[in-house]
PDB file of C-alpha atoms in Angstrom:
ATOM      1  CA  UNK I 511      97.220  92.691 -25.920  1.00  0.00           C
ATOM      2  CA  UNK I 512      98.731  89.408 -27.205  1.00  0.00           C
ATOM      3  CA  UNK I 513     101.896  89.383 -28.631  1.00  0.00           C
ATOM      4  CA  UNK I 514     104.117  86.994 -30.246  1.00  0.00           C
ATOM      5  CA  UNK I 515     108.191  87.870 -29.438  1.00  0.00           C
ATOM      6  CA  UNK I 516     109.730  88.157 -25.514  1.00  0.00           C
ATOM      7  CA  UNK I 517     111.308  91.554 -26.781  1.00  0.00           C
ATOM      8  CA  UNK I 518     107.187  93.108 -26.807  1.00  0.00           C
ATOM      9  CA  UNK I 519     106.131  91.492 -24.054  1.00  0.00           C
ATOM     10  CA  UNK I 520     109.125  93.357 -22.085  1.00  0.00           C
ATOM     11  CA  UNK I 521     108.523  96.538 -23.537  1.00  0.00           C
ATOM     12  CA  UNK I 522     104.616  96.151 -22.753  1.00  0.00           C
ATOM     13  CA  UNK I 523     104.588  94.779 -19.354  1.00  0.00           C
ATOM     14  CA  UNK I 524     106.358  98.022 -18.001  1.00  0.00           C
ATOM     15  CA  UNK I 525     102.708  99.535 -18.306  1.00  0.00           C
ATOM     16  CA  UNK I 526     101.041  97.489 -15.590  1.00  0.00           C
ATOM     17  CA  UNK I 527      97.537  98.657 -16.438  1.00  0.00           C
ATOM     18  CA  UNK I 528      97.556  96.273 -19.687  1.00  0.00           C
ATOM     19  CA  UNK I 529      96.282  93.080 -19.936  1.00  0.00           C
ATOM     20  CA  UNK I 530      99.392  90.680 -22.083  1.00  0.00           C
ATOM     21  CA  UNK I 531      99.636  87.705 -23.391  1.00  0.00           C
ATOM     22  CA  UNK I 532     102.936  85.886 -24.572  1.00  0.00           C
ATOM     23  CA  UNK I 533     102.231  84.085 -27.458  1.00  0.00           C
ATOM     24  CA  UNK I 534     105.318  82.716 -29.129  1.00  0.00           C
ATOM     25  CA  UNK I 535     105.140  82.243 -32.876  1.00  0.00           C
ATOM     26  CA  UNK I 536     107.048  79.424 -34.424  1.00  0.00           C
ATOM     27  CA  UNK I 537     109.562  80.443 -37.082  1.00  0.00           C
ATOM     28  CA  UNK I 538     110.646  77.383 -38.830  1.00  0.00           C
ATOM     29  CA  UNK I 539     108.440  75.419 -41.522  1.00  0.00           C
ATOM     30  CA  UNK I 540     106.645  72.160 -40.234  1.00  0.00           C
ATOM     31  CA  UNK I 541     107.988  68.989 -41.887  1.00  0.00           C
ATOM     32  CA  UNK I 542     105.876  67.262 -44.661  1.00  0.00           C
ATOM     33  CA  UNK I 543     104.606  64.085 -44.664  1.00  0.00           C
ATOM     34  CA  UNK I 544     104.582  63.260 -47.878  1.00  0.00           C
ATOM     35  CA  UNK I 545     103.091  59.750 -47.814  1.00  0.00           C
ATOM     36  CA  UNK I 546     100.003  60.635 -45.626  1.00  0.00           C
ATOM     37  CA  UNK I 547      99.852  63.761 -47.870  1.00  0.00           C
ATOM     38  CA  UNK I 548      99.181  61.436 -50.917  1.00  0.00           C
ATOM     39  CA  UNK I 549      97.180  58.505 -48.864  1.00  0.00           C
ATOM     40  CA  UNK I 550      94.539  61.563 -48.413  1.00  0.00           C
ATOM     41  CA  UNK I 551      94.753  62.282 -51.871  1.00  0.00           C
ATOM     42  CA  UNK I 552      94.135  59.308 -52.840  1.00  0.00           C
ATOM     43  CA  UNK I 553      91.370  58.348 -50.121  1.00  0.00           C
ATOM     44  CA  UNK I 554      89.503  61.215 -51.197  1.00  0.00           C
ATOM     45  CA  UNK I 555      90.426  61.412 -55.197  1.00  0.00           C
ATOM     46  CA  UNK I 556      91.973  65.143 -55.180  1.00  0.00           C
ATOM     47  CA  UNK I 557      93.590  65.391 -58.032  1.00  0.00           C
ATOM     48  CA  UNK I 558      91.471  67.831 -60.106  1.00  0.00           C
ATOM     49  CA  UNK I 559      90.257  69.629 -57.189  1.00  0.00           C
ATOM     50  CA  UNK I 560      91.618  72.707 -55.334  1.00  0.00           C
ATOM     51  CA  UNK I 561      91.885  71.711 -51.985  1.00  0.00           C
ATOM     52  CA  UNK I 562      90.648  73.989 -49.091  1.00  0.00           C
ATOM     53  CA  UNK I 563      92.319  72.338 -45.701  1.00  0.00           C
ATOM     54  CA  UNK I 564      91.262  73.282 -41.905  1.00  0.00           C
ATOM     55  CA  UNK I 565      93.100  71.302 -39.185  1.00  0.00           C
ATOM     56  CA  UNK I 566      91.376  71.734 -35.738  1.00  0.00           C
ATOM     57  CA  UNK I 567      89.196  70.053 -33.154  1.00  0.00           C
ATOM     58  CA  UNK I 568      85.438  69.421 -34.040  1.00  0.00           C
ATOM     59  CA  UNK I 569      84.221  71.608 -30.966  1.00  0.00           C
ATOM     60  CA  UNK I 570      81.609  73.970 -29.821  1.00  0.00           C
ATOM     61  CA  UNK I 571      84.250  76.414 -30.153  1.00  0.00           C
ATOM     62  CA  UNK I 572      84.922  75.906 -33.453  1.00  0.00           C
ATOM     63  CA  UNK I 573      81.824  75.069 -34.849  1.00  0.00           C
ATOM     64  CA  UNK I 574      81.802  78.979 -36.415  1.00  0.00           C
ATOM     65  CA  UNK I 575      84.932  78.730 -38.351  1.00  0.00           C
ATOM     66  CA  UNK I 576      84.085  75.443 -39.798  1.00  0.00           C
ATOM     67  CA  UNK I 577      80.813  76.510 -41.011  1.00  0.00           C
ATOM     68  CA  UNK I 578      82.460  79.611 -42.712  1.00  0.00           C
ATOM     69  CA  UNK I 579      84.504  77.177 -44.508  1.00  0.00           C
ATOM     70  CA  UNK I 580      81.832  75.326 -45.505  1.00  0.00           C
ATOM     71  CA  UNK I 581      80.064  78.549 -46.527  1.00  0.00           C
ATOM     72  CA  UNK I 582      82.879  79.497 -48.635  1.00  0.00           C
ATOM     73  CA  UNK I 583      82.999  75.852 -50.622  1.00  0.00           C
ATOM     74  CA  UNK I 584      79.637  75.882 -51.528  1.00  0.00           C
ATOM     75  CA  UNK I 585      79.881  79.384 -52.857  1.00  0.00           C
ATOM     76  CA  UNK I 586      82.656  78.497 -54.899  1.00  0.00           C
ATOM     77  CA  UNK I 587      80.939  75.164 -56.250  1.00  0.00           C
ATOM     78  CA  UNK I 588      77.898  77.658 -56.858  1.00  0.00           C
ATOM     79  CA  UNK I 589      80.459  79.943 -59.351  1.00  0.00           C
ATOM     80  CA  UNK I 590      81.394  75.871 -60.731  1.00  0.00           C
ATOM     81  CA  UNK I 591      85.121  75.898 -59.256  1.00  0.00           C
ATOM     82  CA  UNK I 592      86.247  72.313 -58.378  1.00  0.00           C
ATOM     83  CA  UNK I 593      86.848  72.324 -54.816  1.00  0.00           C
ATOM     84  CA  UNK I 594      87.265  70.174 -51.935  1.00  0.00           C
ATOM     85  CA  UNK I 595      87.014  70.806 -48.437  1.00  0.00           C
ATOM     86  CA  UNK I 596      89.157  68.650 -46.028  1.00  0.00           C
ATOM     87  CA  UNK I 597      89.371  69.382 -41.962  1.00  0.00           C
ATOM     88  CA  UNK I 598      91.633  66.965 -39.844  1.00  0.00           C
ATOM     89  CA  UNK I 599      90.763  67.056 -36.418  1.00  0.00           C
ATOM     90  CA  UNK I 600      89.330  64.894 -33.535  1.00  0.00           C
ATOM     91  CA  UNK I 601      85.645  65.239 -33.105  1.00  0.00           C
ATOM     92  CA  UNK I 602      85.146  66.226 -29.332  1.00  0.00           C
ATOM     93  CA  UNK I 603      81.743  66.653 -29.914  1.00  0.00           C
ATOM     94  CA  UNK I 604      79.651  64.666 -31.841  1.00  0.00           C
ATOM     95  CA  UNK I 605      76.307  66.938 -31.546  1.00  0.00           C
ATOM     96  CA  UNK I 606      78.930  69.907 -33.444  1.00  0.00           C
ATOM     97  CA  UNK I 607      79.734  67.474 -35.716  1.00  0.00           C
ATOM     98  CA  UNK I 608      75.915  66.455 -36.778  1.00  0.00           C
ATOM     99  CA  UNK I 609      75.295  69.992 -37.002  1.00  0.00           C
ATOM    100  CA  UNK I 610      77.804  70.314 -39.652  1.00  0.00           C
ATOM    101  CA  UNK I 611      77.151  67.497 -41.852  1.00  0.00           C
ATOM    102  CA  UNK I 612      73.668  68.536 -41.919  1.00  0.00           C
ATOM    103  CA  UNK I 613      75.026  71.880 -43.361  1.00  0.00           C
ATOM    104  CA  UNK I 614      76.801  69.787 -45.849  1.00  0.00           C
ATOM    105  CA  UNK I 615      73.618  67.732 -46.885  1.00  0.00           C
ATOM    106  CA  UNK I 616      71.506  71.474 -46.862  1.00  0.00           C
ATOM    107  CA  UNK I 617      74.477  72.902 -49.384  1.00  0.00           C
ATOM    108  CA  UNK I 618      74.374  69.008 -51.615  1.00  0.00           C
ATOM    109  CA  UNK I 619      78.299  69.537 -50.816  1.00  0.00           C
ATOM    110  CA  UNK I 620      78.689  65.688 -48.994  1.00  0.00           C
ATOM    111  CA  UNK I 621      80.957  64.277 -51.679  1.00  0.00           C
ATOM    112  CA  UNK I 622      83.353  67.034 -51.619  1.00  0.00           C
ATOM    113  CA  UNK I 623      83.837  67.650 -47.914  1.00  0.00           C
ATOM    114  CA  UNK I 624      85.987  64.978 -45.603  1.00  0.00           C
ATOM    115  CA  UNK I 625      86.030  64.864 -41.906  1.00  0.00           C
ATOM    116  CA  UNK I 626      89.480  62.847 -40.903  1.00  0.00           C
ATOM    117  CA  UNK I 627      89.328  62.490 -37.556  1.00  0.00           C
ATOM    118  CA  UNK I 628      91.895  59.025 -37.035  1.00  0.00           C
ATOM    119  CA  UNK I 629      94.712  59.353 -35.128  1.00  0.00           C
ATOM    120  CA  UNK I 630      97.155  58.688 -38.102  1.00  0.00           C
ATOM    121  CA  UNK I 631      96.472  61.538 -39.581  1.00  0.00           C
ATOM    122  CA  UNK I 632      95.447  63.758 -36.365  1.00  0.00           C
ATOM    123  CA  UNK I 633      99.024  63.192 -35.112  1.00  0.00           C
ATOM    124  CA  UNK I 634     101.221  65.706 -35.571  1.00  0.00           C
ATOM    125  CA  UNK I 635      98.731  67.280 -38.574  1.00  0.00           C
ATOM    126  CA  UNK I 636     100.657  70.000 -39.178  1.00  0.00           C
ATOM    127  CA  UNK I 637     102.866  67.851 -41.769  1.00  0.00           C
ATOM    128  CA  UNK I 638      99.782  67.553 -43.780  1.00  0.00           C
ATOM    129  CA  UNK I 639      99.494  71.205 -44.423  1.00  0.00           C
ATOM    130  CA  UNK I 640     101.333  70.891 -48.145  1.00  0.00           C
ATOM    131  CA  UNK I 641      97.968  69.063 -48.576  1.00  0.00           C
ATOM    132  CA  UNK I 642      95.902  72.701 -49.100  1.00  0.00           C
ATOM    133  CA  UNK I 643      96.055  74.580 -51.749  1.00  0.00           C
ATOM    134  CA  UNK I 644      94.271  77.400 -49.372  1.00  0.00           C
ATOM    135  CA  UNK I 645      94.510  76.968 -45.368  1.00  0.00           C
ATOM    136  CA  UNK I 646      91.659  77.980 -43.070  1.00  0.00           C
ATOM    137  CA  UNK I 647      93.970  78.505 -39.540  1.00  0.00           C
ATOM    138  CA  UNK I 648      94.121  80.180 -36.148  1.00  0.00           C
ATOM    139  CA  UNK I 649      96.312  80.088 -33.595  1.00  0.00           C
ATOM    140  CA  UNK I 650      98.822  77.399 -34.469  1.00  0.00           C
ATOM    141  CA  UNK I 651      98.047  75.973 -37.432  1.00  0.00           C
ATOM    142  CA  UNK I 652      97.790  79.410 -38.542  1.00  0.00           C
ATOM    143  CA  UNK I 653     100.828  80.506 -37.956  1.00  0.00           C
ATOM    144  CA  UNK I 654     102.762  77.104 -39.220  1.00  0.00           C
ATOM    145  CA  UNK I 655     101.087  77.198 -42.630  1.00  0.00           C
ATOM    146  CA  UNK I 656     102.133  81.159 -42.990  1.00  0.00           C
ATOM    147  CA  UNK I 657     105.685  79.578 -42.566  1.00  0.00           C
ATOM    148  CA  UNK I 658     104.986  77.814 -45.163  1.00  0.00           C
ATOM    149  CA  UNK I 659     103.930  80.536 -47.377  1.00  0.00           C
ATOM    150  CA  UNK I 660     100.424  78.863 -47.930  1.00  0.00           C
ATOM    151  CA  UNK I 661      97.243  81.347 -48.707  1.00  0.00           C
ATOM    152  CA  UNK I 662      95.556  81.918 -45.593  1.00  0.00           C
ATOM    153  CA  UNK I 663      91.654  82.366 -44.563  1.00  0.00           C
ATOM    154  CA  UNK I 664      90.488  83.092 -41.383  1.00  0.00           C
ATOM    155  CA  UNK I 665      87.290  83.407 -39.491  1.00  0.00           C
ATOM    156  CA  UNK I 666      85.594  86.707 -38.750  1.00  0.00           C
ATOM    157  CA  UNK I 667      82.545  86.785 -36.612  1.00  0.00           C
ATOM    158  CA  UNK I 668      81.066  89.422 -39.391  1.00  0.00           C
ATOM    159  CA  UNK I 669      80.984  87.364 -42.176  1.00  0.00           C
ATOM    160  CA  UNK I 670      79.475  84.235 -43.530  1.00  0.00           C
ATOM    161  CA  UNK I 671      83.191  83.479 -45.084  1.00  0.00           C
ATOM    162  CA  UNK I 672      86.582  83.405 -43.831  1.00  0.00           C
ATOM    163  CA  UNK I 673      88.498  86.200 -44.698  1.00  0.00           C
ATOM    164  CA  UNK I 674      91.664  86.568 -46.972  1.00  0.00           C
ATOM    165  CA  UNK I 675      94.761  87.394 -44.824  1.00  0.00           C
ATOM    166  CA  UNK I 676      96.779  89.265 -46.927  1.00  0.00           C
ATOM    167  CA  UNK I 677      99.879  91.611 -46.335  1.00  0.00           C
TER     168      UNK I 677
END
């Protein structure tokens, strides 16, 4: 059982046959960076495109909820939305990362999907959530951009797509 306050993680641990985790959630909205907000925008010409943002490592462990997110772009370039996919996030590993721009080049979806993996915008990333227009988060980042009140996806090992998290 994970939870996310110290007031149900004492009531829980009283039952010692439960495994708990203590997860605490952070209440208060990141700040925003609105200068390396608008350098991206302007990198990756944004302006008429809804923007679909995933911070995160490039990892192994990832790998799964990126390529829902990449599922989910080219379906909605498929229905002729304008979208544009943008993850910020170190690549740890580069064989991951290879796998997932040949998923781009498969889907023709190169020119609308942008790996940023330098440290100026990796550092402290979560000021670049205002960036999305639609947030695909876990953990974390998850939980800061619901501060925010940004839409949410996230990944479900069922589907090709990330899932709508709504009330």
């Amino acid at each position: 059982l994970i939870v996310f306050s110290k007031e149900n993680y004492d009531y829980f641990i009283k039952n010692k046959n439960i495994n708990l985790a203590l997860i605490p959630n952070r209440k208060t909205e990141p700040i925003t960076d609105i200068d390396r907000i608008n350098k991206l925008k302007n990198k990756y010409k944004t302006d008429d495109k809804f923007i679909i943002l995933r911070i995160g490592r490039v990892t192994k462990h990832y790998q799964t909820t990126i390529e829902q997110s990449l599922n989910l772009v080219n379906a909605l370039i498929k229905d002729g939305l304008p979208v544009c996919f943008i993850h910020i996030g170190t690549i740890q590993d580069y064989d991951v990362f290879n796998d997932l721009i040949k998923l781009c080049e498969d889907y023709n979806i190169l020119d609308i999907v942008f790996f940023e993996s330098g440290n100026f915008f990796t550092k402290n990333a979560s000021q670049l959530l205002g960036l999305g227009d639609l947030i695909v988060g876990t953990g974390r980042g998850f939980m800061e951009a619901c501060a925010m009140g940004k839409w949410m996806l996230v990944p479900n090992q069922n589907l090709p797509v990330p899932l709508l998290v709504t009330e």
